[in-house]
Amino acid sequence: MLTNAAPTAQRETSGAQSAGASASTLPDDPGQELVPLAVPVPLPASGTPVEWQAQRQEWRGDTLTLNGNVVVHYRDYIIRADNVTYNRATKELEADGHLQ
């Protein structure tokens, strides 16, 4: 049998109780809420990337020493030499021996 009758009062009461039950499960203290932790994204590396190849390389403080068939790629430049010394603090590069 089909009817157009409104839902019974019993259903409304159970719906109100379930809404009240779900509200009581929510924390009263905002510190208890599960909030995602924000993690800052690291800044991109600044400066221009430099690549090098050498048979031997050594860092001492701010000075990089490259020896033996050294090839340095910087922007559109390619430096070839037997020996290269680079000072990170002063940004100076010295090259010698079969320099191209």
XYZ file of C-alpha atoms in Angstrom:
100
model
C 0.000 0.000 0.000
C 1.371 3.461 -0.924
C 0.737 6.584 1.126
C 1.769 10.235 1.096
C 1.907 10.432 4.855
C 4.685 12.342 6.604
C 7.316 10.299 8.414
C 6.457 9.279 11.923
C 7.620 11.238 14.943
C 9.727 8.272 15.979
C 11.948 8.690 12.897
C 12.423 12.411 13.556
C 13.451 11.694 17.116
C 15.990 9.074 16.073
C 17.408 11.486 13.504
C 17.778 14.202 16.126
C 19.421 11.753 18.496
C 21.940 10.640 15.859
C 22.769 14.289 15.062
C 23.240 14.988 18.773
C 25.372 11.879 19.166
C 27.677 12.914 16.325
C 27.978 16.419 17.767
C 28.967 14.995 21.155
C 31.838 13.047 19.548
C 33.415 16.274 18.301
C 36.139 17.664 20.581
C 35.365 20.774 22.619
C 39.037 21.769 22.791
C 40.430 23.094 19.463
C 43.799 21.577 20.418
C 42.246 18.129 20.141
C 41.311 18.536 16.488
C 43.391 16.775 13.888
C 44.900 19.554 11.821
C 47.523 18.777 9.166
C 51.001 19.984 10.025
C 52.226 22.722 7.684
C 55.750 22.131 6.441
C 57.528 24.973 4.599
C 58.895 24.171 1.167
C 62.646 24.797 0.914
C 63.709 27.734 -1.220
C 65.122 26.864 -4.629
C 68.876 26.979 -4.886
C 70.106 30.429 -5.782
C 72.897 31.195 -8.154
C 74.000 29.510 -11.350
C 74.776 25.792 -11.346
C 78.381 24.819 -12.036
C 79.535 21.363 -13.058
C 83.112 20.138 -13.142
C 85.159 17.049 -13.868
C 88.699 16.376 -12.685
C 90.980 13.483 -11.841
C 91.475 14.892 -8.316
C 89.464 17.415 -6.344
C 89.873 18.775 -2.842
C 87.975 21.258 -0.684
C 89.870 23.185 2.002
C 87.665 25.774 3.646
C 86.272 27.932 0.848
C 88.867 26.813 -1.717
C 88.295 24.067 -4.261
C 91.359 22.693 -6.033
C 90.893 20.622 -9.201
C 93.805 18.801 -10.858
C 94.174 16.687 -13.993
C 92.106 17.128 -17.161
C 89.807 19.668 -15.544
C 86.594 20.620 -17.363
C 84.317 23.276 -15.850
C 80.830 24.013 -17.257
C 79.425 27.413 -16.243
C 76.453 28.919 -18.112
C 77.485 28.806 -21.799
C 81.201 28.603 -20.968
C 83.453 25.557 -20.884
C 86.873 25.916 -19.277
C 89.503 23.237 -19.852
C 92.783 23.284 -17.943
C 95.321 21.124 -16.129
C 94.676 22.843 -12.784
C 91.856 25.031 -11.475
C 91.487 26.754 -8.108
C 88.146 28.256 -7.110
C 87.541 30.404 -4.034
C 83.890 30.289 -2.973
C 84.200 33.391 -0.736
C 85.701 35.687 -3.381
C 84.077 33.951 -6.396
C 87.456 33.929 -8.177
C 88.637 31.096 -10.402
C 92.262 30.614 -11.432
C 93.224 28.155 -14.150
C 96.610 27.163 -15.594
C 98.230 24.562 -17.832
C 96.837 23.946 -21.339
C 94.058 26.458 -20.704
C 91.226 26.601 -23.260
